[in-house]
Short mmCIF file of C-alpha atoms (C1' of nucleotides) in Angstrom, two decimals:
data_model
loop_
_atom_site.label_atom_id
_atom_site.label_comp_id
_atom_site.label_asym_id
_atom_site.label_seq_id
_atom_site.Cartn_x
_atom_site.Cartn_y
_atom_site.Cartn_z
CA MET A 1 -35.32 27.05 -15.04
CA SER A 2 -35.91 26.35 -18.72
CA ILE A 3 -38.91 24.87 -20.43
CA GLU A 4 -39.12 21.12 -20.27
CA TYR A 5 -41.71 18.51 -21.10
CA VAL A 6 -43.60 16.51 -18.55
CA VAL A 7 -45.11 13.15 -19.40
CA VAL A 8 -48.78 13.11 -18.48
CA SER A 9 -51.60 10.64 -19.13
CA GLU A 10 -55.24 10.75 -18.18
CA GLY A 11 -55.25 7.58 -16.10
CA GLU A 12 -52.34 5.44 -15.10
CA GLN A 13 -52.90 3.04 -18.01
CA ASP A 14 -53.62 5.61 -20.72
CA GLU A 15 -51.38 6.85 -23.47
CA PRO A 16 -49.19 9.71 -22.25
CA ILE A 17 -48.80 13.14 -23.79
CA GLU A 18 -45.85 15.46 -23.28
CA LEU A 19 -46.88 18.81 -21.83
CA PRO A 20 -44.63 21.89 -21.79
CA THR A 21 -43.85 23.59 -18.48
CA GLU A 22 -43.62 27.34 -17.92
CA GLU A 23 -40.39 29.26 -17.35
CA ASP A 24 -40.74 28.94 -13.60
CA GLY A 25 -40.94 25.17 -13.93
CA SER A 26 -44.64 24.93 -13.15
CA LEU A 27 -47.29 23.36 -15.35
CA LEU A 28 -50.30 25.52 -16.13
CA LEU A 29 -53.64 23.99 -15.26
CA SER A 30 -54.88 25.31 -18.61
CA THR A 31 -52.11 23.36 -20.38
CA ILE A 32 -53.29 20.22 -18.65
CA SER A 33 -57.00 20.81 -19.26
CA ALA A 34 -56.33 21.53 -22.93
CA GLN A 35 -55.53 17.81 -23.24
CA PHE A 36 -57.50 16.39 -20.33
CA VAL A 37 -60.79 18.22 -19.98
CA GLY A 38 -61.95 18.49 -16.39
CA ALA A 39 -58.63 17.53 -14.80
CA SER A 40 -58.14 19.31 -11.50
CA GLY A 41 -54.58 18.26 -10.63
CA LEU A 42 -51.75 15.76 -11.14
CA LYS A 43 -50.37 12.79 -9.20
CA TYR A 44 -47.63 10.20 -9.65
CA ARG A 45 -46.27 7.02 -8.16
CA ALA A 46 -43.53 7.43 -5.60
CA GLY A 47 -42.27 4.22 -4.10
CA GLY A 48 -45.47 2.36 -4.89
CA ARG A 49 -47.71 5.03 -3.37
CA LEU A 50 -49.68 7.75 -5.01
CA ARG A 51 -48.38 11.25 -4.43
CA GLY A 52 -50.27 14.41 -5.30
CA LEU A 53 -48.74 17.61 -6.61
CA ARG A 54 -49.13 21.00 -5.05
CA LEU A 55 -51.63 23.24 -6.81
CA THR A 56 -51.80 27.03 -6.84
CA GLU A 57 -54.64 28.98 -8.34
CA ASP A 58 -53.75 28.29 -11.96
CA ARG A 59 -50.75 25.97 -11.97
CA VAL A 60 -49.37 22.68 -10.76
CA LEU A 61 -45.98 22.82 -9.04
CA PRO A 62 -43.31 20.16 -9.62
CA PRO A 63 -42.18 17.81 -6.85
CA ALA A 64 -39.42 19.25 -4.63
CA GLU A 65 -36.77 17.34 -6.60
CA GLY A 66 -38.11 18.52 -9.98
CA TRP A 67 -40.29 16.77 -12.54
CA GLY A 68 -37.71 14.07 -13.19
CA ALA A 69 -38.62 11.03 -15.26
CA HIS A 70 -41.90 10.33 -13.48
CA ARG A 71 -45.00 9.46 -15.32
CA TYR A 72 -47.80 11.78 -14.15
CA PHE A 73 -51.50 11.28 -14.46
CA CYS A 74 -54.57 13.35 -13.88
CA ALA A 75 -56.76 13.86 -10.85
CA PHE A 76 -60.41 14.62 -11.50
CA PRO A 77 -62.95 16.18 -9.16
CA ARG A 78 -65.63 13.89 -7.86
CA VAL A 79 -68.67 14.49 -10.00
CA ASP A 80 -71.16 14.28 -7.16
CA ILE A 81 -69.67 17.16 -5.21
CA PRO A 82 -71.26 20.43 -6.25
CA THR A 83 -68.80 23.02 -7.50
CA ALA A 84 -69.26 26.71 -8.14
CA THR A 85 -70.24 25.98 -11.73
CA THR A 86 -72.42 23.00 -10.90
CA ARG A 87 -74.35 24.43 -7.99
CA PRO A 88 -77.51 26.38 -8.80
CA ARG A 89 -76.93 30.09 -8.43
CA CYS A 90 -79.09 32.58 -6.60
CA SER A 91 -81.00 34.99 -8.76
CA ASP A 92 -82.52 38.30 -7.86
CA LEU A 93 -85.99 37.75 -6.46
CA ILE A 94 -88.87 40.17 -6.71
CA VAL A 95 -90.96 40.80 -3.63
CA LEU A 96 -94.50 41.82 -4.60
CA GLY A 97 -97.19 43.32 -2.44
CA LEU A 98 -95.11 45.21 0.08
CA PRO A 99 -97.03 47.67 2.22
CA TRP A 100 -96.37 51.29 1.22
CA LYS A 101 -94.78 51.98 4.56
CA THR A 102 -92.31 49.10 4.40
CA GLY A 103 -88.68 50.05 3.85
CA GLU A 104 -85.46 48.20 3.19
CA GLU A 105 -84.65 47.64 6.87
CA THR A 106 -87.88 45.75 7.47
CA VAL A 107 -87.50 43.69 4.31
CA ARG A 108 -83.93 42.82 5.25
CA GLU A 109 -84.88 41.96 8.79
CA TYR A 110 -87.71 39.73 7.62
CA PHE A 111 -85.81 37.78 4.96
CA SER A 112 -82.66 37.42 7.04
CA THR A 113 -84.44 34.61 8.83
CA PHE A 114 -84.16 32.59 5.60
CA GLY A 115 -80.44 33.22 5.07
CA ASP A 116 -77.80 35.86 4.41
CA LEU A 117 -78.87 38.56 1.99
CA LEU A 118 -76.60 40.05 -0.67
CA MET A 119 -79.04 42.73 -1.78
CA VAL A 120 -82.26 44.39 -0.66
CA GLN A 121 -84.11 47.09 -2.59
CA VAL A 122 -87.50 48.71 -2.21
CA LYS A 123 -88.49 50.46 -5.42
CA ARG A 124 -89.66 54.03 -4.99
CA ASP A 125 -91.02 56.81 -7.13
CA THR A 126 -88.00 58.95 -7.92
CA LYS A 127 -89.90 62.19 -7.42
CA THR A 128 -91.97 61.50 -4.32
CA GLY A 129 -89.79 58.81 -2.76
CA LEU A 130 -92.91 56.76 -2.06
CA SER A 131 -92.64 52.99 -2.25
CA LYS A 132 -94.00 51.32 -5.37
CA GLY A 133 -95.02 48.33 -3.28
CA PHE A 134 -92.40 45.94 -4.57
CA GLY A 135 -88.71 45.37 -4.23
CA PHE A 136 -85.86 43.00 -4.93
CA ILE A 137 -83.73 40.75 -2.76
CA LYS A 138 -80.88 38.35 -3.39
CA PHE A 139 -79.75 35.58 -1.11
CA ALA A 140 -76.20 34.32 -0.72
CA GLU A 141 -77.25 30.69 -0.53
CA TYR A 142 -79.48 28.87 -2.99
CA ASP A 143 -81.08 26.93 -0.14
CA ALA A 144 -82.29 30.19 1.32
CA GLN A 145 -83.74 31.16 -2.06
CA LEU A 146 -85.58 27.84 -2.21
CA ARG A 147 -87.00 28.37 1.23
CA ALA A 148 -88.20 31.89 0.42
CA LEU A 149 -89.81 30.89 -2.88
CA GLY A 150 -92.70 28.53 -2.50
CA ARG A 151 -94.43 30.28 0.36
CA ARG A 152 -96.07 33.58 1.07
CA HIS A 153 -94.66 36.13 3.45
CA MET A 154 -96.38 38.28 6.04
CA ILE A 155 -94.45 41.55 6.07
CA ASP A 156 -95.66 44.53 8.07
CA GLY A 157 -99.13 42.99 8.22
CA ARG A 158 -99.52 42.24 4.52
CA TRP A 159 -99.13 39.03 2.51
CA CYS A 160 -96.31 39.33 0.00
CA ASP A 161 -95.15 37.07 -2.84
CA VAL A 162 -91.57 36.24 -3.73
CA ARG A 163 -90.92 35.27 -7.33
CA ILE A 164 -88.20 35.00 -9.89
CA PRO A 165 -88.46 38.24 -11.92
CA ASN A 166 -89.81 38.18 -15.46
CA SER A 167 -86.99 40.13 -17.03
CA LYS A 168 -84.18 37.76 -16.18
CA ASP A 169 -85.11 35.01 -18.55
CA GLY A 170 -83.25 31.77 -18.22
CA SER A 171 -85.18 30.55 -15.28
CA SER A 172 -88.21 32.34 -16.64
CA ALA A 173 -91.58 31.30 -15.37
CA ALA A 174 -92.68 30.35 -18.89
CA HIS A 175 -91.61 26.72 -18.77
CA ARG A 176 -92.19 26.34 -15.07
CA LYS A 177 -95.85 27.28 -15.15
CA VAL A 178 -98.92 25.27 -16.08
CA PHE A 179 -102.43 26.31 -16.90
CA VAL A 180 -105.07 24.47 -14.89
CA GLY A 181 -108.39 24.50 -16.71
CA ARG A 182 -111.91 23.48 -15.62
CA CYS A 183 -111.40 24.67 -12.06
CA THR A 184 -114.46 25.13 -9.92
CA GLU A 185 -114.93 27.79 -7.30
CA SER A 186 -114.46 25.14 -4.61
CA LEU A 187 -110.77 24.77 -5.49
CA THR A 188 -108.74 27.23 -3.48
CA ALA A 189 -105.16 28.31 -4.03
CA ASP A 190 -104.24 26.29 -0.96
CA ASP A 191 -105.91 23.19 -2.41
CA LEU A 192 -103.91 23.56 -5.60
CA ARG A 193 -100.66 24.25 -3.77
CA GLU A 194 -101.11 21.22 -1.57
CA TYR A 195 -102.10 18.93 -4.41
CA PHE A 196 -99.40 19.95 -6.87
CA GLY A 197 -96.78 20.19 -4.13
CA ALA A 198 -96.67 16.40 -4.25
CA PHE A 199 -95.16 16.56 -7.75
CA GLY A 200 -92.48 19.14 -6.99
CA GLN A 201 -91.92 22.41 -5.19
CA VAL A 202 -94.62 24.91 -6.09
CA THR A 203 -93.41 28.51 -6.24
CA ASP A 204 -96.67 30.22 -7.13
CA VAL A 205 -100.39 29.63 -7.43
CA PHE A 206 -102.63 32.11 -9.17
CA VAL A 207 -106.39 31.90 -8.77
CA PRO A 208 -108.25 34.76 -10.51
CA LYS A 209 -110.60 36.85 -8.44
CA PRO A 210 -113.44 37.16 -9.21
CA PHE A 211 -113.76 33.49 -10.06
CA ARG A 212 -112.84 32.24 -13.48
CA ALA A 213 -112.61 28.57 -14.32
CA PHE A 214 -108.83 28.32 -14.46
CA SER A 215 -105.71 28.77 -12.38
CA PHE A 216 -101.95 28.88 -12.82
CA VAL A 217 -99.48 26.80 -10.90
CA THR A 218 -95.75 27.50 -11.12
CA PHE A 219 -93.14 24.92 -10.14
CA LEU A 220 -89.51 25.43 -9.27
CA ASP A 221 -88.51 22.71 -11.71
CA PRO A 222 -89.57 23.18 -15.35
CA GLU A 223 -89.38 19.41 -15.89
CA VAL A 224 -92.12 18.88 -13.34
CA ALA A 225 -94.31 21.46 -15.03
CA GLN A 226 -93.74 20.02 -18.49
CA SER A 227 -94.35 16.46 -17.32
CA LEU A 228 -97.85 17.38 -16.12
CA CYS A 229 -98.97 19.07 -19.32
CA GLY A 230 -101.65 17.24 -21.25
CA GLN A 231 -102.88 15.38 -18.19
CA ASP A 232 -106.21 15.45 -16.42
CA HIS A 233 -106.11 15.35 -12.64
CA VAL A 234 -108.87 14.94 -10.08
CA ILE A 235 -108.52 17.34 -7.17
CA LYS A 236 -111.16 17.21 -4.44
CA GLY A 237 -113.44 15.47 -6.90
CA VAL A 238 -112.95 18.09 -9.60
CA SER A 239 -111.48 16.94 -12.90
CA VAL A 240 -109.09 19.65 -14.05
CA ASN A 241 -107.06 19.81 -17.22
CA ILE A 242 -103.40 20.82 -17.25
CA SER A 243 -101.74 22.45 -20.20
CA THR A 244 -98.90 24.78 -21.00
CA ALA A 245 -99.28 28.35 -19.85
CA SER A 246 -99.19 30.65 -22.84
CA PRO A 247 -97.40 33.97 -22.44
CA LYS A 248 -99.56 36.70 -20.95
CA ARG A 249 -99.64 39.15 -23.84
CA GLU A 250 -99.69 37.12 -27.07
CA HIS A 251 -103.02 35.42 -26.96
CA SER A 252 -104.63 35.97 -30.40
CA GLY A 253 -106.83 32.91 -30.97
CA ARG A 254 -104.63 30.16 -29.60
CA SER A 255 -103.60 28.37 -32.77
CA GLN A 256 -103.70 25.06 -30.95
CA LEU A 257 -106.26 23.45 -33.21
CA LEU A 258 -103.72 21.30 -35.01
CA GLY A 259 -102.11 20.20 -31.77
CA TRP A 260 -105.41 19.33 -30.20
CA SER A 261 -106.64 17.21 -33.07
CA LEU A 262 -103.36 15.33 -33.07
CA LEU A 263 -103.69 14.64 -29.38
CA GLU A 264 -107.22 13.34 -29.63
CA GLY A 265 -106.21 9.90 -30.79
CA ALA A 266 -104.19 9.21 -27.68
CA ALA A 267 -105.86 8.06 -24.50
CA PRO A 268 -105.89 10.85 -21.96
CA ARG A 269 -103.75 10.33 -18.90
CA VAL A 270 -105.92 10.86 -15.88
CA TYR A 271 -104.61 11.07 -12.36
CA SER A 272 -106.06 11.42 -8.94
CA TRP A 273 -103.70 12.03 -6.08
CA PRO A 274 -103.74 11.57 -3.20
CA PRO A 275 -106.10 8.70 -3.99
CA ASP A 276 -108.69 9.35 -1.32
CA ALA A 277 -108.09 12.97 -0.47
CA TRP A 278 -111.31 14.33 -1.92
CA GLN A 279 -113.65 11.59 -0.76
CA HIS A 280 -113.91 13.11 2.66
CA SER A 281 -115.25 16.39 1.36
CA ALA A 282 -118.39 17.22 -0.56
CA HIS A 283 -118.39 15.78 -4.07
CA SER A 284 -120.60 14.93 -7.00
CA ALA A 285 -122.83 11.93 -7.57
CA HIS A 286 -120.10 10.43 -9.72
CA SER A 287 -118.23 9.55 -6.55
CA ALA A 288 -119.89 6.14 -6.75
CA HIS A 289 -117.04 5.10 -9.02
CA SER A 290 -114.41 3.52 -6.88
CA HIS A 291 -111.62 4.67 -9.14
CA SER A 292 -109.85 6.53 -6.44
CA THR A 293 -108.15 3.62 -4.77
CA ALA A 294 -106.50 2.53 -7.99
CA PRO A 295 -102.89 3.43 -8.77
CA PRO A 296 -102.65 6.80 -10.50
CA ASP A 297 -102.61 5.56 -14.08
CA ALA A 298 -104.48 2.31 -13.73
CA LYS A 299 -108.01 3.52 -14.37
CA PRO A 300 -109.07 6.85 -15.73
CA TYR A 301 -111.73 8.82 -13.95
CA LEU A 302 -114.37 9.56 -16.52
CA LYS A 303 -116.56 12.36 -15.34
CA TYR A 304 -119.02 11.95 -18.20
CA GLU A 305 -119.87 8.41 -19.22
"C1'" DG B 1 -117.38 30.86 -18.01
"C1'" DT B 2 -110.04 26.90 -20.15
"C1'" DT B 3 -104.61 32.00 -20.24
"C1'" DG B 4 -102.53 35.81 -14.96
"C1'" DA B 5 -101.60 42.44 -11.41
"C1'" DG B 6 -98.12 44.77 -9.90
"C1'" DC B 7 -91.27 43.53 -12.68
"C1'" DG B 8 -85.78 46.80 -11.58
"C1'" DT B 9 -84.02 55.55 -12.99
"C1'" DT B 10 -78.25 54.14 -11.59
#
DNA sequence: GTTGAGCGTT
């Protein structure tokens, strides 16, 4: 069969373009997508009805009787159906805090309850073969990854954390993490996880021990983390301040002075959620203010008046 | 008392 031209348009009403076929009479999908980005196939009218063309891996095959004089137009994938390129992909996950005795079999057995595993490693000293107390796993399904992140894991009698590793930037923790300042000792990691869980899935909470007046909260979704920055929130009666988490190493005198002075003019956004959650526990004399039944942004809670 | 523990021999 020799090369011929097939008349193709994007939609039935659009201007057609002639596309060259291959020697075997087929039309390469790449030839089609060069003109119609995102097209996944071709169809045509046959006796008033739509008829689809057979598709192999990389090419569209002509109708049984040949291309003929038909006018073809493109089929497009439904945008709301996740495809391989659209669906979030699993990343390697680091498992921190493994007991020294725990080996791959135990790790695999434990995490298999979340979903199929593509990889399990326990890192060991090359000389002694002793576990370094951490390892890596990878799930086949993103849902399983979501389920495993965002909670702690009791493995061989020890609490372990699952996180997205530092090295593989791209979904790095940097933009997903917020700094929570002005914490009091009464705020536990569980308190913070529960409170911030209402804004989006929390994948990690860090509360320094011994006590320091701050914490870190990491979200799965960077947009959630970024949206909270700059706000004050009231958690169990404690007014905390949320800001961006600066990278661990580079600290040198946070050159935020300019940013802070610029922000001062704007009214602070102050939230308390859930509205009455903290009223049932011990709280300060300032609780007399009945701010807490107001919608989140209706009335700021001013700790110092 | 407002910036964190630990991160991958191939």
